[in-house]
Coordinates of C-alpha atoms in Angstrom, one line a residue:
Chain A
X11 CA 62.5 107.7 -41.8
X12 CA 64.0 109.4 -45.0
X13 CA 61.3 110.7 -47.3
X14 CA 61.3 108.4 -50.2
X15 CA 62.5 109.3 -53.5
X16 CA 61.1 107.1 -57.0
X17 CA 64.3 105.1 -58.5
X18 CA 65.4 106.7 -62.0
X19 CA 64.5 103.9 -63.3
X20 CA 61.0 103.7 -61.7
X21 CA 60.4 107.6 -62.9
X22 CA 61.3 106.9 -66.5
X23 CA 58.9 103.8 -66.5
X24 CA 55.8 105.8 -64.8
X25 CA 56.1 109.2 -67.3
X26 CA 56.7 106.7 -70.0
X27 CA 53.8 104.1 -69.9
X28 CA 51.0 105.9 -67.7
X29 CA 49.5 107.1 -70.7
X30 CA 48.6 104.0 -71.9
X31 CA 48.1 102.3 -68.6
X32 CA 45.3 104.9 -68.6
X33 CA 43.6 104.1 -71.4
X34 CA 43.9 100.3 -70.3
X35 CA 42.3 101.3 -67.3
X36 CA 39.8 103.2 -68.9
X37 CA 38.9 100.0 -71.5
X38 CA 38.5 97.6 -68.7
X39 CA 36.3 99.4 -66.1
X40 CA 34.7 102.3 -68.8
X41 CA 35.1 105.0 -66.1
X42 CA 37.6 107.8 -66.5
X43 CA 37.6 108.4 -62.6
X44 CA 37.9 104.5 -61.2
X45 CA 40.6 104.3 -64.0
X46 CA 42.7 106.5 -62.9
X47 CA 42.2 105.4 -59.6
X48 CA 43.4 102.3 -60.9
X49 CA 46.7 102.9 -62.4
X50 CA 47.8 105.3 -59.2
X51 CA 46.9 102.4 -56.9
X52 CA 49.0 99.7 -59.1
X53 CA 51.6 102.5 -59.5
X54 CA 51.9 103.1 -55.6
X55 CA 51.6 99.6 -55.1
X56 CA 54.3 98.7 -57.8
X57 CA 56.9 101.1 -56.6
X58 CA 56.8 100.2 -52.7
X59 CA 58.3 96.6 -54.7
X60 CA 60.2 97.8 -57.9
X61 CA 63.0 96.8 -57.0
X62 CA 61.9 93.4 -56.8
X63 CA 59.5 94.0 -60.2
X64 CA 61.8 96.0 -62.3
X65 CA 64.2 92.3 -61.5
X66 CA 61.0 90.4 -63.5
X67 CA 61.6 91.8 -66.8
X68 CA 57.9 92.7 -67.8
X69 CA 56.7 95.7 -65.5
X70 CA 54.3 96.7 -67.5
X71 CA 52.6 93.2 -67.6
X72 CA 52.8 93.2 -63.4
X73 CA 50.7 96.8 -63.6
X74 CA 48.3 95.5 -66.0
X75 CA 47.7 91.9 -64.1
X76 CA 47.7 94.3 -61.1
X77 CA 45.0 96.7 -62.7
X78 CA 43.2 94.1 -63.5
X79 CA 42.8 92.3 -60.0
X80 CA 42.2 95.4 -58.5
X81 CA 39.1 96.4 -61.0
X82 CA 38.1 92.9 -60.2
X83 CA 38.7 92.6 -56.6
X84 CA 38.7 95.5 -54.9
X85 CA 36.8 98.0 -57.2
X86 CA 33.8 97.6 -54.7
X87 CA 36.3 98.9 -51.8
X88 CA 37.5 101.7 -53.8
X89 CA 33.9 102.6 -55.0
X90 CA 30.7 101.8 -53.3
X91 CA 28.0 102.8 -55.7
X92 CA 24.9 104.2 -54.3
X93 CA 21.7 103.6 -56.1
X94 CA 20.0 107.1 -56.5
X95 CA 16.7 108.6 -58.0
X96 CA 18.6 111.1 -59.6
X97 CA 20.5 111.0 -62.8
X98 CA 24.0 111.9 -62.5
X99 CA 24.4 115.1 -64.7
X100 CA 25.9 114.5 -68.5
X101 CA 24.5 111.6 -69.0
X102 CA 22.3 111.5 -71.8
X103 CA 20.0 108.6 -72.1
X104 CA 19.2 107.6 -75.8
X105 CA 17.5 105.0 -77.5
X106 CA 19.2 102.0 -79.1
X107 CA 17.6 103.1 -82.3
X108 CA 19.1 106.7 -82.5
X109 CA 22.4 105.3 -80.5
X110 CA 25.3 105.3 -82.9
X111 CA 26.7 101.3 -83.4
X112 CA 29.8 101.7 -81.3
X113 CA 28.1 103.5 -78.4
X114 CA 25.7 100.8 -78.5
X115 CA 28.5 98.0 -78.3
X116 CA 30.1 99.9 -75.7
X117 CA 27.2 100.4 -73.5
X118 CA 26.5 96.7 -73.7
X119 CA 30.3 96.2 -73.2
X120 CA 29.9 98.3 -69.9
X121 CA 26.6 96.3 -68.9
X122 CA 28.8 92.5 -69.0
X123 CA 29.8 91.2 -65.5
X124 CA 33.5 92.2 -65.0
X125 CA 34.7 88.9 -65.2
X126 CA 33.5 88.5 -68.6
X127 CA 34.6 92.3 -69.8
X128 CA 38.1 91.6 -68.5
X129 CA 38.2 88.5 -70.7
X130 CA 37.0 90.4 -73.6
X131 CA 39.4 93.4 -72.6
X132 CA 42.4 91.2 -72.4
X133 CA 41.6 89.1 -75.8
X134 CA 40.3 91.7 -77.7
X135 CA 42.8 95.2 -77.1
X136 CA 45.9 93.4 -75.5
X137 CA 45.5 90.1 -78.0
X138 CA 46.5 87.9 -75.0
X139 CA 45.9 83.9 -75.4
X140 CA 43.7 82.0 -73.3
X141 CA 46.5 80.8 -71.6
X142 CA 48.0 84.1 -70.4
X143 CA 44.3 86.0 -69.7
X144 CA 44.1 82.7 -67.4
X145 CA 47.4 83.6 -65.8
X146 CA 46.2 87.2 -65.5
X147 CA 43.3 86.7 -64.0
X148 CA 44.9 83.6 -61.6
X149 CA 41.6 81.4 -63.1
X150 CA 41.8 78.2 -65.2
X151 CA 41.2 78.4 -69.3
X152 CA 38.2 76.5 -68.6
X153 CA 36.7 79.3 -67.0
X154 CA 38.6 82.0 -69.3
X155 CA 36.6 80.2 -72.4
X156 CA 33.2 80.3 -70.3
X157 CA 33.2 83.5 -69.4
X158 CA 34.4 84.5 -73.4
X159 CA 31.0 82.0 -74.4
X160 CA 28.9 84.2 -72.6
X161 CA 30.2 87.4 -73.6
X162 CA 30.2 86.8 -77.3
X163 CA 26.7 85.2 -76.6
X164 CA 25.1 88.0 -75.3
X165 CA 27.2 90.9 -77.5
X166 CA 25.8 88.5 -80.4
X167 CA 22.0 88.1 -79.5
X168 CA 21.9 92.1 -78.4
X169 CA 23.6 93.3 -82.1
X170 CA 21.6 92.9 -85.2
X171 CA 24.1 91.6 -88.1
X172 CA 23.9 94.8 -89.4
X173 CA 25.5 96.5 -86.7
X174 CA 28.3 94.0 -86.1
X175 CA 29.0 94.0 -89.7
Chain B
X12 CA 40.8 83.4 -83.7
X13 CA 37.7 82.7 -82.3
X14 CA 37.1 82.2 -78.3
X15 CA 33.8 81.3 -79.1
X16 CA 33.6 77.6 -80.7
X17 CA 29.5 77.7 -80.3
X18 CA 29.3 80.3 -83.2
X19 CA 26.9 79.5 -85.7
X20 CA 27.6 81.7 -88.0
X21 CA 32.1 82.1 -88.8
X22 CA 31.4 85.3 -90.4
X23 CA 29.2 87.0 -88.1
X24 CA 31.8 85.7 -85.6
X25 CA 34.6 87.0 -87.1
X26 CA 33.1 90.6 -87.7
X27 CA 31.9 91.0 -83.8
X28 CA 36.0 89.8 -83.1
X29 CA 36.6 92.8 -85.9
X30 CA 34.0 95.3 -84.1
X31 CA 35.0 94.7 -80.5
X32 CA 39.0 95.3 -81.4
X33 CA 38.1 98.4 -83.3
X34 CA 35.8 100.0 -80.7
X35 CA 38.1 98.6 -77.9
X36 CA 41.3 100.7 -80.0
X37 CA 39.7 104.0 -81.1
X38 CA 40.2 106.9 -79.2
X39 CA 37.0 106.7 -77.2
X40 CA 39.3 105.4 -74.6
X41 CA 41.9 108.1 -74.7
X42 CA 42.6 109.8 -71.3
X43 CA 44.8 112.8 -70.7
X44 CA 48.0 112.0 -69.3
X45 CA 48.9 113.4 -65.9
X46 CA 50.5 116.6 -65.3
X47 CA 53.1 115.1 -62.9
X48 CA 52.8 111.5 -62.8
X49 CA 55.9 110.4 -60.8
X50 CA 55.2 113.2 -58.3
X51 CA 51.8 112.1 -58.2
X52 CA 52.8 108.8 -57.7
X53 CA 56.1 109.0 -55.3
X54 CA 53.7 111.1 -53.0
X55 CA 51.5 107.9 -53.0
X56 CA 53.9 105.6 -52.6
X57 CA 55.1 107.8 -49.6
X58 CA 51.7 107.9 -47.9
X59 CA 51.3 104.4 -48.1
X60 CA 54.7 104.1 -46.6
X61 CA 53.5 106.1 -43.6
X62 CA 50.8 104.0 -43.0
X63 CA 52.7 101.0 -43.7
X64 CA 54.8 102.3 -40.5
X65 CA 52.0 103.3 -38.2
X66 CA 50.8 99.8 -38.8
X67 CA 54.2 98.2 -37.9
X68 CA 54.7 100.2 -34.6
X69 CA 50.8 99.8 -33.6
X70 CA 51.3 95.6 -34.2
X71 CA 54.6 96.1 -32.5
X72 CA 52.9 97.7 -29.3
X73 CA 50.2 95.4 -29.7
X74 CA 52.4 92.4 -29.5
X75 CA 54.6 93.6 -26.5
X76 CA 51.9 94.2 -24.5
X77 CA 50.5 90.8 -25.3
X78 CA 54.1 89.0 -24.6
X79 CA 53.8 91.5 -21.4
X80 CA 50.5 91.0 -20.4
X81 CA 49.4 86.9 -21.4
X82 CA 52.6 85.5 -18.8
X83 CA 50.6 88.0 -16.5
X84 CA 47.2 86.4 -16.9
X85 CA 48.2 82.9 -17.6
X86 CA 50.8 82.8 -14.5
X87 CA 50.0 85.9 -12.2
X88 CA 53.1 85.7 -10.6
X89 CA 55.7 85.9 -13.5
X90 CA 56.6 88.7 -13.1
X91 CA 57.6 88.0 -9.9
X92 CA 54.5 90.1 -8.3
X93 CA 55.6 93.5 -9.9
X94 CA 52.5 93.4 -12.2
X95 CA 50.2 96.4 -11.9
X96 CA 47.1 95.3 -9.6
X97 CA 50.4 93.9 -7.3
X98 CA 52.3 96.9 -7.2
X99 CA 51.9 99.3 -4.1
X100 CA 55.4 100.1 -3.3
X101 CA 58.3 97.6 -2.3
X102 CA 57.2 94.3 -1.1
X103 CA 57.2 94.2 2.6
X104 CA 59.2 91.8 4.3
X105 CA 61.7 91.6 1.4
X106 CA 65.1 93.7 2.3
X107 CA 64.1 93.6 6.1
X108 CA 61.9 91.0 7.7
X109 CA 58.0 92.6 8.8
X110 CA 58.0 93.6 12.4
X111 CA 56.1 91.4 14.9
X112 CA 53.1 92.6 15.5
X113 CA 52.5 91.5 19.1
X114 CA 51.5 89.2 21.7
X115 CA 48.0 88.8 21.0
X116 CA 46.4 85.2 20.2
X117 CA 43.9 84.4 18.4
X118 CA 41.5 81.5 18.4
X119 CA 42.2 78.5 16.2
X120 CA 41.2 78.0 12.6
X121 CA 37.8 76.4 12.2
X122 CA 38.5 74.4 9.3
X123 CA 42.0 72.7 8.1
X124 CA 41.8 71.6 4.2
X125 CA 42.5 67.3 4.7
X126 CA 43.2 65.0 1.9
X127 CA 39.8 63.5 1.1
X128 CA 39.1 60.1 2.0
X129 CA 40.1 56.9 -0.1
X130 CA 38.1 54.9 -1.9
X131 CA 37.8 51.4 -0.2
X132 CA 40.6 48.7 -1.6
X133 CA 41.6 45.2 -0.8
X134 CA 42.0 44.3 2.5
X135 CA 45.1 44.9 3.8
X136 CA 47.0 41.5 3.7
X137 CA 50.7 42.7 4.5
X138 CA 51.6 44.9 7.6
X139 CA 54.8 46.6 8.7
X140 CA 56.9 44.5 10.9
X141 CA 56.9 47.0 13.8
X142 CA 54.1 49.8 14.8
X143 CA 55.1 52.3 17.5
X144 CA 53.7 54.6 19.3
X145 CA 52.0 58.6 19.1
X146 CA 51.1 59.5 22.9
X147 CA 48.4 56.8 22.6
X148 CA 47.9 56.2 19.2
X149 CA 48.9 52.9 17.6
X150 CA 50.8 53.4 14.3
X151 CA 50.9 50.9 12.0
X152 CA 52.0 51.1 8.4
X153 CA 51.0 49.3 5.0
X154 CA 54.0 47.2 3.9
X155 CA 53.0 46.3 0.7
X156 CA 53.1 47.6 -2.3
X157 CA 49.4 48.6 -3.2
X158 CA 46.5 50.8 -1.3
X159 CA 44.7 48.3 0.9
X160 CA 41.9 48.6 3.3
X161 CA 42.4 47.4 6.9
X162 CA 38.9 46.9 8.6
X163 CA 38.3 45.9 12.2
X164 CA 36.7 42.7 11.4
X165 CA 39.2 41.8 8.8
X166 CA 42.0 42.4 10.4
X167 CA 40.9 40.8 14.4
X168 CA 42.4 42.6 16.2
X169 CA 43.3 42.1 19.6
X170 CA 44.8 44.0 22.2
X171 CA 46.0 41.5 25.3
X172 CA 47.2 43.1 28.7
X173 CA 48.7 41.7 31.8
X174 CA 46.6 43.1 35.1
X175 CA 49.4 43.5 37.9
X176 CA 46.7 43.0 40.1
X177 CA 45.3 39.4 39.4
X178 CA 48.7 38.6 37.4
X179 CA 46.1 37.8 34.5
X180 CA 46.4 38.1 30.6
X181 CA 43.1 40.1 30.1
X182 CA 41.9 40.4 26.3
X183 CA 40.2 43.5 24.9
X184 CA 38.7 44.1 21.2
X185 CA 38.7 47.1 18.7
X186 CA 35.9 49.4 18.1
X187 CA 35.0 50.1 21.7
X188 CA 35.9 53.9 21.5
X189 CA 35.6 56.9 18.9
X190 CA 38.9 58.4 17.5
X191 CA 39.4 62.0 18.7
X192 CA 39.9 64.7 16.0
X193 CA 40.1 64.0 12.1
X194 CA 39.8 60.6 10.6
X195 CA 38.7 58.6 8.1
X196 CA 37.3 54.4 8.9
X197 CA 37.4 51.9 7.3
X198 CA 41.5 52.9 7.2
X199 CA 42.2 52.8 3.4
X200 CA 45.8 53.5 3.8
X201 CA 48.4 54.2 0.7
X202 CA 51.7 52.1 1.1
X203 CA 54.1 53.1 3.5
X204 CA 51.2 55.5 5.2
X205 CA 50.2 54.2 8.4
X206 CA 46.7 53.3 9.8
X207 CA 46.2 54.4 13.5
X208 CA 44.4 53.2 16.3
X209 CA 43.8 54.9 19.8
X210 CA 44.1 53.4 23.0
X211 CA 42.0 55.2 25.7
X212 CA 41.4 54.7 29.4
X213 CA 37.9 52.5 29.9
X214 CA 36.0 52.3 33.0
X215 CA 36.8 51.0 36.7
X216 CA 40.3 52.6 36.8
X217 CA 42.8 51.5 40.0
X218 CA 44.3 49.0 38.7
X219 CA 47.9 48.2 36.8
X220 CA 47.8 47.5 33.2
X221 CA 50.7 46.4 31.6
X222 CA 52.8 44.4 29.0
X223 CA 50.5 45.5 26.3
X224 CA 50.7 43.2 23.2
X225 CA 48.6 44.1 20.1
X226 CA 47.5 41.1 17.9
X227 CA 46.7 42.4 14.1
X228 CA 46.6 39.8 11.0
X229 CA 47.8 37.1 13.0
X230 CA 51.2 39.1 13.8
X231 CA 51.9 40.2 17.4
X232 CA 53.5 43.9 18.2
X233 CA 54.3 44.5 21.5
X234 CA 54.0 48.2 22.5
X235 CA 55.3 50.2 25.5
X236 CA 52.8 51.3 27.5
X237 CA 50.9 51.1 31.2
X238 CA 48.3 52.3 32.5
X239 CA 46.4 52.6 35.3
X240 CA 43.0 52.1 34.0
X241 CA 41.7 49.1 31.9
X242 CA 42.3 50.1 27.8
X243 CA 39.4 51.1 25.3
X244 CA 40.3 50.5 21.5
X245 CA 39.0 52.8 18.9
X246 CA 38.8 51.2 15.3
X247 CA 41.8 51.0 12.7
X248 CA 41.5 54.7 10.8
X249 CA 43.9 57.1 9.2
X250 CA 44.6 61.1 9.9
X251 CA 44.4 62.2 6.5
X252 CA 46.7 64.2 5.9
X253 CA 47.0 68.6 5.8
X254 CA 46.4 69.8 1.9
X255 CA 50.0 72.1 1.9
X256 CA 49.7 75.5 0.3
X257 CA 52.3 76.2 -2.4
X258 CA 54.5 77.9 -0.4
X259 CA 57.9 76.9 0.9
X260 CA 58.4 78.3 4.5
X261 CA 62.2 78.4 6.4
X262 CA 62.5 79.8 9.6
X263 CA 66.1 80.8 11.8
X264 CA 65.6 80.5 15.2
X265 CA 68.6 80.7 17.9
X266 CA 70.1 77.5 18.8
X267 CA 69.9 78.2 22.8
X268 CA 67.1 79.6 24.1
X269 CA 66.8 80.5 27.6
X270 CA 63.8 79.7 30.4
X271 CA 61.4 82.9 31.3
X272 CA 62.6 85.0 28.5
X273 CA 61.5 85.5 24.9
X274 CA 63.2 85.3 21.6
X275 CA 63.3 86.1 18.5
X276 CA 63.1 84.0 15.2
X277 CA 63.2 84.7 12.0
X278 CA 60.4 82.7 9.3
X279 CA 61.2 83.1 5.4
X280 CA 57.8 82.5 2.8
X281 CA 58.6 81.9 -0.7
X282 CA 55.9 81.0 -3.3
X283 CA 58.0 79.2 -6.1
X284 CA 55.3 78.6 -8.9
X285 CA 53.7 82.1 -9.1
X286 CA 52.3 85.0 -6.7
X287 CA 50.6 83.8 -3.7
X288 CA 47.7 86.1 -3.4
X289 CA 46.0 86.5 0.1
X290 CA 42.6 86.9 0.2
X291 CA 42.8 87.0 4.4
X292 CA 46.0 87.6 6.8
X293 CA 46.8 83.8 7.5
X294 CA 47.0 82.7 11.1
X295 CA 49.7 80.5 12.3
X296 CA 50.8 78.6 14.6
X297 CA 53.5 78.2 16.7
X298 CA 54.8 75.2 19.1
X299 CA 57.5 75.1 21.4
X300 CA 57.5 72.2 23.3
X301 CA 54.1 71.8 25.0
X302 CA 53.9 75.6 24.8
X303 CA 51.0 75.9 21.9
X304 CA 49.7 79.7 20.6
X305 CA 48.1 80.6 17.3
X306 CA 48.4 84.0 16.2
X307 CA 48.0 85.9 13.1
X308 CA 50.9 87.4 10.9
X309 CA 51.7 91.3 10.2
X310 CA 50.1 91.4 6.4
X311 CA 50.7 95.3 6.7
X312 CA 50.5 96.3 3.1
X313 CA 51.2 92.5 2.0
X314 CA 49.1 91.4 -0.7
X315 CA 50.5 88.5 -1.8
X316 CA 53.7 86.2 -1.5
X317 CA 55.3 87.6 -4.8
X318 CA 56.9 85.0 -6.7
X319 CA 60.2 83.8 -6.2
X320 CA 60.6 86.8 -3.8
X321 CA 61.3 85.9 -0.3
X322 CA 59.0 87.4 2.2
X323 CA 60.8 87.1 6.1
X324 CA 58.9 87.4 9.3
X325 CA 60.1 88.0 12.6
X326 CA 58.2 86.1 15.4
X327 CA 58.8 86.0 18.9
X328 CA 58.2 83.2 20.8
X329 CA 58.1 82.8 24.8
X330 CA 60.1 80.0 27.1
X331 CA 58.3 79.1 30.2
X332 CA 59.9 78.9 33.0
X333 CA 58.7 75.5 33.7
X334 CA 60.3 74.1 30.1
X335 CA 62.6 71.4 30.9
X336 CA 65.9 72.3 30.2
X337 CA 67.4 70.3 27.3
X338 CA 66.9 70.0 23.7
X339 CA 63.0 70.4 22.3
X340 CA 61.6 71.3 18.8
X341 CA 60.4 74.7 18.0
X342 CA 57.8 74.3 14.7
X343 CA 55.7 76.8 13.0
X344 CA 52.9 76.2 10.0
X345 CA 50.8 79.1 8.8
X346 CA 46.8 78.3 7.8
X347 CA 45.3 80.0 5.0
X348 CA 42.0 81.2 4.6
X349 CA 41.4 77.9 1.9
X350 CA 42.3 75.8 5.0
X351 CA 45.7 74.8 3.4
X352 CA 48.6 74.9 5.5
X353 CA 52.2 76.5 5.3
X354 CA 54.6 74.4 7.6
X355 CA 58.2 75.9 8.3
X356 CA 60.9 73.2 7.9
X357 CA 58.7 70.6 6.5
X358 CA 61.1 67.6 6.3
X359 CA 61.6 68.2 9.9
X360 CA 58.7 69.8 11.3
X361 CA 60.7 72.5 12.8
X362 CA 63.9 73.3 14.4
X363 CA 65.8 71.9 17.6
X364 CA 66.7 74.7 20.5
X365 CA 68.0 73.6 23.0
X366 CA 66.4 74.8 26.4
X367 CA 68.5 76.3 29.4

C-alpha cells in the first residue's frame, strides 16, 4: 500500500481553518485537550472521504456537524472520566461571589447537559437557525427548542439581572 | 431572536442572548494553532488507514474460513472427505482397489435396521391377480391404490389340496404356523408391496400332496407346489423391508467362473450425499448360488466413504465343486454397524456368472 499523501486541496483547507475549528471545539466541550482531540478526529475522519466532502461544497460545515456528533456521541469513548478525591492541579475553586460574571456564565455553561450546550453553542457563536442546529444535531426542532427552554431556564434562574445585564 | 418564547422578561432575555454571544466570542476560547497540522493530521489519517486494512484482511480471513469451514460442518463430506479430521493420507481404495484381506468368516450381524411396522389400514379389498411363489412363501401383492390391511379373518383364507393318496380335496386354514425370520402381522402392505404367507410341512408326513389351490377374498390362485407332508399355513404378514445406507455399491465380477477354483471381483462404494463416516469396519455378505459367507471388509486406514470418491474392493469368492454348471447370481450387500445395509447392484440384486 502506498503511504498516503493529504490532497493540495485537503492541506490548504486543514492549515487554513484548524484554527478556528479549535476554538469551536474548545466552545462546545470547554476542554482545551478533548478539543483538540476533536478536530484531529473529524480531520482524520474527513480526509479518509475528502474527496467525496470537498464534492459537497461546505467542508467546513461537515467538520463542525462532525465535531459536534463526536463531543456528543463518542466523547465518553474518547474520555472516560474518573471520579477522584484529588483535585486536578490549577484548578482554583472560587466562590460565585468573588467569581468574575463571565467565569461565572461559563462555569454554569460547562455544568449544562451537552445536548443543551451544543444548542446554545450552535445558536449563540455560529448564529445557526433552529432548523439547521436540528439538522446538525440529526434531532427534530421540537427537541432543538426544548433543550434551548432549559438552557436559557437554568442560565436565567442561576444569574442575578445584574450579572446578565 | 429569542429561542426562548417562555421569557418573562424581553429585556432580561435579550441581554443573556447578548451575554452568552459575547462570552461565547471573546478570546477565552482561543487555542494555539498546531505546529504542523496537515502533518499531524495526514499521519492520522494514515494510521487509521492501517487499521482500516488490518480490519479488511482479518474479516477477509474470517469469512474464508467460514465459507471453508460452515460446508464442512453443515455437510461433512463437501469437501469430498479432504477436510482435516478426514485427512490421513490418500483415501485407500481410490487409485487401486484395497487388497482382500483373507478367507476368514465371521458370524452374522445381530441386528439388521427393518422399516418399522405400519399402522393398521382398511382391509385389503383388492388383490393382485396372480401371487407366486419364494421357496415356500406365498406372495401376494396389494393391487390397489391405497395401504390396506389384509387380516387372516378378513380375508378367509383357504388353502385346498388334492391327497394322491385318497384322491380327496382336503381343506386347510391360515394361522396354524409362525413365520420364520422378520415379519410384521396383521400384513399392512403399501400398494404394489406384497403380503406373504408360509406354507410349512404339518404332521403325519407319507403322503402326496398336490394341486395346491389358495382361496383369498373370494379369488382362487393356484400355486405350484407338492409335497410330501400335509401343509401348515402361517398368517398373512409382510418382510419389512432392509433400511439402505446411503451408499451406492457396484461390483465387476467375471462373466465365467469356473467349479473348484476362486475368483476375483471387483466391488465399487460411493457415498453421493456427503462422507460416509464408519464408526466400525462393516461386515458383508456375499452369495453365490447356495454358497452363503459373511465376512468383514479391509477398512485399513479407511475412515470413511469420502464423498463422491469411489472406494473399490477386491473380494474373492470360491466355486464349489458341486455348483451346477450353468448360469447363477453372484450378490453382495455390506451391513453397517447402524444395521443399515449396502447391497451391490441393487436393481438386480447382483450379477449373473455363469458356472462351468
Amino acid at each position: 500500500m502506498s503511504r498516503w499523501a493529504a490532497p493540495e486541496s485537503f492541506a490548504e483547507f486543514v492549515r487554513g481553518r484548524h484554527g478556528d475549528l479549535l476554538r469551536f471545539a474548545h466552545v462546545l466541550c470547554g476542554d482545551r485537550y478533548l478539543a483538540e482531540d476533536l478536530v484531529q478526529d473529524a480531520l482524520e475522519r474527513v480526509g479518509m472521504a475528502w474527496a467525496r466532502i470537498e464534492r459537497q461544497d461546505n467542508p467546513e460545515g461537515y467538520v463542525r456537524k462532525t465535531i459536534t456528533n463526536r463531543y456528543l456521541n463518542q466523547v465518553r469513548v474518547m474520555r472516560r472520566e474518573r471520579l477522584t478525591d484529588s483535585v486536578p492541579e490549577g484548578l482554583v475553586l472560587q466562590s460565585e461571589q468573588s467569581e468574575p460574571p463571565d467565569d461565572h456564565l461559563r462555569r454554569l455553561l460547562s455544568e449544562l447537559p451537552r445536548q443543551q450546550r451544543a444548542v446554545i453553542v450552535l445558536r449563540f457563536y455560529l448564529d445557526y437557525s433552529e432548523a439547521q442546529i436540528a439538522e446538525t444535531l440529526g434531532c427534530s426542532a421540537g427537541t432543538v427548542k426544548s433543550n434551548a427552554s432549559r438552557a436559557m431556564a437554568k442560565l436565567r434562574n442561576a444569574l442575578t439581572p445584574e450579572v446578565i445585564s | 431572536m429569542s429561542l426562548d418564547n417562555t421569557v418573562d422578561s424581553p429585556s432580561v432575555d435579550s441581554a443573556l442572548d447578548e451575554r452568552l454571544r459575547d462570552v461565547l466570542r471573546d478570546n477565552g476560547f482561543e487555542l494555539p494553532g498546531w505546529d504542523d497540522p496537515v502533518g499531524r493530521v495526514a499521519s492520522g489519517i494514515r494510521r487509521r488507514r492501517r487499521h482500516r486494512l488490518v480490519l479488511a484482511s482479518t474479516v477477509t480471513c474470517i469469512l474464508a474460513a467460514l465459507l471453508l469451514a460452515i460446508p464442512a460442518v453443515l455437510w461433512p463430506g463437501y469437501w469430498g472427505g479432504y477436510w482435516p479430521g478426514y485427512w490421513a493420507g490418500p483415501t485407500p481404495g481410490v487409485d487401486s482397489p484395497i487388497a482382500f484381506p483373507g478367507d476368514a468368516e465371521v458370524p452374522a450381524p445381530a441386528h439388521l435396521a427393518r422399516r418399522s411396522p405400519r399402522a393398521d389400514a382398511k382391509p385389503c379389498t383388492e388383490l393382485a391377480e396372480q401371487a407366486w411363489m419364494e421357496g415356500s412363501t406365498v406372495m401376494l401383492p396389494n393391487a390397489s391404490s391405497h395401504r390396506c390391511t389384509l387380516r387372516d379373518g378378513a380375508a378367509q383364507t383357504v388353502l385346498s389340496v388334492t391327497n394322491a393318496g385318497t384322491g380327496l380335496r382336503e381343506v386347510f386354514t391360515s394361522g396354524s404356523a409362525t413365520p420364520r425370520g422378520a415379519w410384521q402381522s396383521p400384513a399392512t402392505i403399501d400398494p404394489g408391496e406384497p403380503a406373504r404367507l408360509d406354507i410349512t410341512a404339518g404332521n403325519g408326513c407319507g403322503q402326496r400332496f398336490e394341486d395346491f389351490v389358495l382361496s383369498v377374498l373370494g379369488r382362487s390362485y393356484e400355486l405350484d407346489l407338492s409335497t410330501d407332508c400335509p401343509p401348515s399355513l402361517t398368517g398373512w404378514y409382510v418382510e419389512p423391508p432392509l433400511l439402505n445406507a446411503p451408499l451406492t455399491v457396484t461390483m465387476k465380477a467375471p462373466t465365467t467362473v469356473q467349479r473348484g477354483q476362486f475368483f476375483d471381483y471387483v466391488v465399487t462404494v460411493l457415498s453421493v450425499p456427503g462422507t460416509f463416516k464408519l464408526r466400525d469396519c462393516p461386515v458383508y455378505l456375499q452369495r453365490l448360488g447356495t454358497r452363503v459367507a459373511w465376512r468383514r471388509l479391509n477398512c485399513d486406514r479407511l475412515k470413511a466413504f469420502p464423498a463422491h470418491t469411489p472406494v473399490s474392493f477386491t473380494m474373492r469368492a470360491y466355486v464349489p465343486p458341486d455348483q451346477p454348471p450353468g448360469s447363477t447370481k453372484l450378490s453382495w450387500m455390506a451391513v453397517m454397524s447402524d444395521g443399515t445395509v449396502a447391497i451391490a447392484n441393487l436393481a438386480t440384486d447382483g450379477v449373473k456368472v455363469d458356472v462351468i
